[in-house]
């Protein structure tokens, strides 16, 4: 049996000889058989290099995810594993009774633990109550009016002495600043404040005054 390549070269399977068989032209003339020298390979028979990665990238939208099996028919769908949701077992009277027993045992254990610690079992989680002690109200210290008046009188006496000294300097012809003149003007006001506190114009306590 002979093999025919894409270029039309025929290879004899028995002898291995390669040749182009005779043919008839369009005008009816005959072409002779042409022998092909060993080792010659026409461009038509040269296989092009194919990059598998590039081919897979070009056909990525056709074949889906590489390595994934798709369900192609109803038969395949039936063969595919079915995911079922577990159904809870129906509760019975026996299971309810067992659950109540377990709950009773837990409660009894908690009660014993609370009693061992000296805590009320009915409300063992509640913290012990603390009685709030009343906060004592601050007691106002008695005010010594006489001491307060003497303190105020000392300050007024000092200001009065400074003002009188400034007045003497002014009478002697010495120039004073505006704030110093203001102190001289307040001499009568200082005397009135001393009189209200029971002191004379010199800042001394008047005779017969008592607290």
Short mmCIF file of C-alpha atoms in Angstrom, two decimals:
data_model
loop_
_atom_site.label_atom_id
_atom_site.label_comp_id
_atom_site.label_asym_id
_atom_site.label_seq_id
_atom_site.Cartn_x
_atom_site.Cartn_y
_atom_site.Cartn_z
CA UNK A 1 0.00 0.00 0.00
CA UNK A 2 1.37 3.45 -0.93
CA UNK A 3 1.20 6.58 1.24
CA UNK A 4 0.42 9.95 -0.36
CA UNK A 5 1.77 13.13 1.30
CA UNK A 6 0.18 16.61 1.18
CA UNK A 7 2.57 17.63 -1.57
CA UNK A 8 1.41 14.71 -3.74
CA UNK A 9 4.56 12.62 -3.27
CA UNK A 10 3.75 8.93 -3.08
CA UNK A 11 5.86 6.52 -1.03
CA UNK A 12 5.99 2.85 -1.92
CA UNK A 13 5.41 0.91 1.32
CA UNK A 14 7.45 -2.07 0.13
CA UNK A 15 10.48 -0.44 -1.49
CA UNK A 16 10.38 2.95 0.31
CA UNK A 17 10.85 4.76 -3.02
CA UNK A 18 9.26 8.19 -3.31
CA UNK A 19 7.86 9.54 -6.57
CA UNK A 20 5.31 11.81 -8.09
CA UNK A 21 2.94 9.62 -10.08
CA UNK A 22 2.15 10.32 -13.73
CA UNK A 23 -0.87 12.55 -14.41
CA UNK A 24 -2.83 14.04 -17.31
CA UNK A 25 -2.72 17.75 -18.02
CA UNK A 26 -5.77 19.85 -18.88
CA UNK A 27 -4.89 19.77 -22.58
CA UNK A 28 -4.80 15.96 -22.53
CA UNK A 29 -1.03 15.54 -22.54
CA UNK A 30 0.66 13.11 -20.13
CA UNK A 31 3.06 13.94 -17.32
CA UNK A 32 5.77 11.39 -16.65
CA UNK A 33 6.40 9.86 -13.27
CA UNK A 34 9.07 11.81 -11.38
CA UNK A 35 11.28 10.16 -8.79
CA UNK A 36 12.09 12.12 -5.62
CA UNK A 37 15.57 11.94 -4.15
CA UNK A 38 15.88 10.44 -0.68
CA UNK A 39 15.78 12.95 2.21
CA UNK A 40 14.02 15.71 0.26
CA UNK A 41 10.99 17.18 2.03
CA UNK A 42 8.91 19.82 0.27
CA UNK A 43 7.53 22.80 2.29
CA UNK A 44 4.01 21.36 2.05
CA UNK A 45 5.05 18.34 4.12
CA UNK A 46 6.93 20.30 6.84
CA UNK A 47 4.90 20.19 10.08
CA UNK A 48 4.52 23.55 11.80
CA UNK A 49 5.44 23.83 15.49
CA UNK A 50 2.39 24.23 17.68
CA UNK A 51 2.61 25.80 21.15
CA UNK A 52 0.20 23.98 23.43
CA UNK A 53 -0.13 26.88 25.84
CA UNK A 54 -0.95 29.31 23.04
CA UNK A 55 -3.45 26.86 21.54
CA UNK A 56 -5.12 26.39 24.93
CA UNK A 57 -5.33 30.18 25.38
CA UNK A 58 -7.01 30.60 22.00
CA UNK A 59 -9.55 27.88 22.72
CA UNK A 60 -10.11 28.80 26.40
CA UNK A 61 -13.68 29.98 25.80
CA UNK A 62 -14.62 26.81 23.97
CA UNK A 63 -13.38 24.06 26.22
CA UNK A 64 -14.23 25.63 29.63
CA UNK A 65 -11.95 25.12 32.61
CA UNK A 66 -9.02 22.77 31.83
CA UNK A 67 -9.37 19.51 33.67
CA UNK A 68 -13.00 20.11 34.62
CA UNK A 69 -15.60 17.62 33.60
CA UNK A 70 -18.85 19.03 32.30
CA UNK A 71 -22.25 17.36 32.33
CA UNK A 72 -23.09 16.97 28.66
CA UNK A 73 -26.33 15.05 28.78
CA UNK A 74 -29.22 14.09 30.96
CA UNK A 75 -27.59 10.72 31.49
CA UNK A 76 -24.41 12.36 32.80
CA UNK A 77 -26.49 14.55 35.11
CA UNK A 78 -28.03 11.44 36.59
CA UNK A 79 -24.55 10.01 37.19
CA UNK A 80 -23.33 13.20 38.90
CA UNK A 81 -23.26 12.98 42.71
CA UNK A 82 -26.28 14.58 44.35
CA UNK A 83 -25.79 16.83 47.40
CA UNK A 84 -28.44 16.15 49.94
CA UNK A 85 -29.20 18.18 53.05
CA UNK A 86 -29.22 16.09 56.22
CA UNK A 87 -32.65 15.89 57.76
CA UNK A 88 -32.89 16.12 61.50
CA UNK A 89 -34.15 12.98 63.13
CA UNK A 90 -37.71 13.34 64.42
CA UNK A 91 -37.93 13.88 68.14
CA UNK A 92 -39.60 11.19 70.15
CA UNK A 93 -41.00 11.01 73.65
CA UNK A 94 -37.99 8.99 74.77
CA UNK A 95 -35.51 11.54 73.44
CA UNK A 96 -37.40 14.39 75.13
CA UNK A 97 -37.39 12.49 78.41
CA UNK A 98 -33.63 11.89 78.20
CA UNK A 99 -33.01 15.57 77.47
CA UNK A 100 -35.02 16.58 80.55
CA UNK A 101 -33.03 14.18 82.70
CA UNK A 102 -29.72 15.62 81.51
CA UNK A 103 -30.96 19.15 82.19
CA UNK A 104 -32.06 18.18 85.71
CA UNK A 105 -28.63 16.66 86.45
CA UNK A 106 -26.86 19.83 85.31
CA UNK A 107 -29.10 22.00 87.50
CA UNK A 108 -28.52 19.75 90.52
CA UNK A 109 -24.77 19.91 89.99
CA UNK A 110 -24.81 23.72 89.77
CA UNK A 111 -26.89 23.91 92.97
CA UNK A 112 -24.46 21.69 94.91
CA UNK A 113 -21.51 23.78 93.75
CA UNK A 114 -23.21 27.00 94.80
CA UNK A 115 -24.08 25.64 98.26
CA UNK A 116 -20.50 24.46 98.77
CA UNK A 117 -19.28 28.01 98.15
CA UNK A 118 -21.85 29.47 100.52
CA UNK A 119 -23.89 31.22 97.86
CA UNK A 120 -27.66 31.29 97.61
CA UNK A 121 -28.64 28.60 95.08
CA UNK A 122 -31.65 30.55 93.86
CA UNK A 123 -29.54 33.53 92.88
CA UNK A 124 -25.96 32.33 93.05
CA UNK A 125 -24.81 34.45 90.12
CA UNK A 126 -25.99 37.71 91.71
CA UNK A 127 -23.18 39.64 93.47
CA UNK A 128 -23.65 40.40 97.18
CA UNK A 129 -25.44 43.67 97.78
CA UNK A 130 -23.58 46.43 99.57
CA UNK A 131 -25.30 48.97 101.75
CA UNK A 132 -24.45 52.47 100.76
CA UNK A 133 -23.26 54.51 103.68
CA UNK A 134 -24.65 58.04 103.88
CA UNK A 135 -22.13 60.68 102.94
CA UNK A 136 -21.75 63.18 105.75
CA UNK A 137 -22.53 66.73 104.75
CA UNK A 138 -19.67 69.18 105.10
CA UNK A 139 -19.92 71.25 108.23
CA UNK A 140 -19.34 74.94 107.65
CA UNK A 141 -16.64 76.34 109.89
CA UNK A 142 -17.70 79.33 111.99
CA UNK A 143 -16.51 82.62 110.56
CA UNK A 144 -14.69 84.97 112.90
CA UNK A 145 -16.14 88.34 111.89
CA UNK A 146 -13.74 90.29 114.06
CA UNK A 147 -10.71 88.63 112.45
CA UNK A 148 -12.12 89.27 108.98
CA UNK A 149 -12.75 92.93 109.75
CA UNK A 150 -9.25 93.38 111.12
CA UNK A 151 -7.79 91.81 107.98
CA UNK A 152 -9.78 94.15 105.73
CA UNK A 153 -8.83 97.13 107.94
CA UNK A 154 -5.12 96.32 107.61
CA UNK A 155 -5.36 96.34 103.79
CA UNK A 156 -7.32 99.63 103.81
CA UNK A 157 -4.87 101.20 106.27
CA UNK A 158 -1.95 100.30 103.99
CA UNK A 159 -3.63 101.84 100.93
CA UNK A 160 -4.58 104.96 102.95
CA UNK A 161 -0.99 105.45 104.11
CA UNK A 162 0.34 105.16 100.52
CA UNK A 163 -2.28 107.65 99.27
CA UNK A 164 -1.42 110.20 101.97
CA UNK A 165 2.29 109.91 101.20
CA UNK A 166 1.57 110.64 97.54
CA UNK A 167 -0.57 113.64 98.55
CA UNK A 168 2.33 115.11 100.57
CA UNK A 169 4.67 114.69 97.60
CA UNK A 170 2.20 116.51 95.37
CA UNK A 171 1.92 119.38 97.92
CA UNK A 172 5.72 119.63 97.89
CA UNK A 173 5.60 120.18 94.13
CA UNK A 174 6.72 116.68 93.03
CA UNK A 175 5.20 115.42 89.78
CA UNK A 176 3.01 112.29 90.01
CA UNK A 177 1.78 109.73 87.53
CA UNK A 178 -1.92 109.44 86.62
CA UNK A 179 -2.35 106.19 88.59
CA UNK A 180 -0.76 107.86 91.63
CA UNK A 181 -3.23 110.74 91.38
CA UNK A 182 -6.08 108.19 91.30
CA UNK A 183 -4.90 106.82 94.66
CA UNK A 184 -5.02 110.31 96.20
CA UNK A 185 -8.60 110.77 94.99
CA UNK A 186 -9.65 107.55 96.79
CA UNK A 187 -8.53 108.76 100.27
CA UNK A 188 -12.04 109.72 101.39
CA UNK A 189 -13.46 106.41 100.12
CA UNK A 190 -10.86 104.48 102.14
CA UNK A 191 -11.73 106.46 105.29
CA UNK A 192 -15.44 105.66 104.86
CA UNK A 193 -14.70 101.94 104.49
CA UNK A 194 -12.59 101.98 107.69
CA UNK A 195 -15.37 103.78 109.55
CA UNK A 196 -17.87 101.11 108.46
CA UNK A 197 -15.61 98.42 109.91
CA UNK A 198 -15.28 100.31 113.27
CA UNK A 199 -11.86 101.90 112.67
CA UNK A 200 -10.86 105.56 112.65
CA UNK A 201 -9.22 107.50 109.80
CA UNK A 202 -5.78 106.31 110.91
CA UNK A 203 -6.80 102.62 110.75
CA UNK A 204 -6.97 102.19 114.53
CA UNK A 205 -9.90 100.51 116.19
CA UNK A 206 -12.24 102.94 117.89
CA UNK A 207 -12.73 102.66 121.63
CA UNK A 208 -15.89 100.92 122.73
CA UNK A 209 -16.14 98.80 119.52
CA UNK A 210 -16.55 95.09 120.07
CA UNK A 211 -17.30 92.13 117.88
#
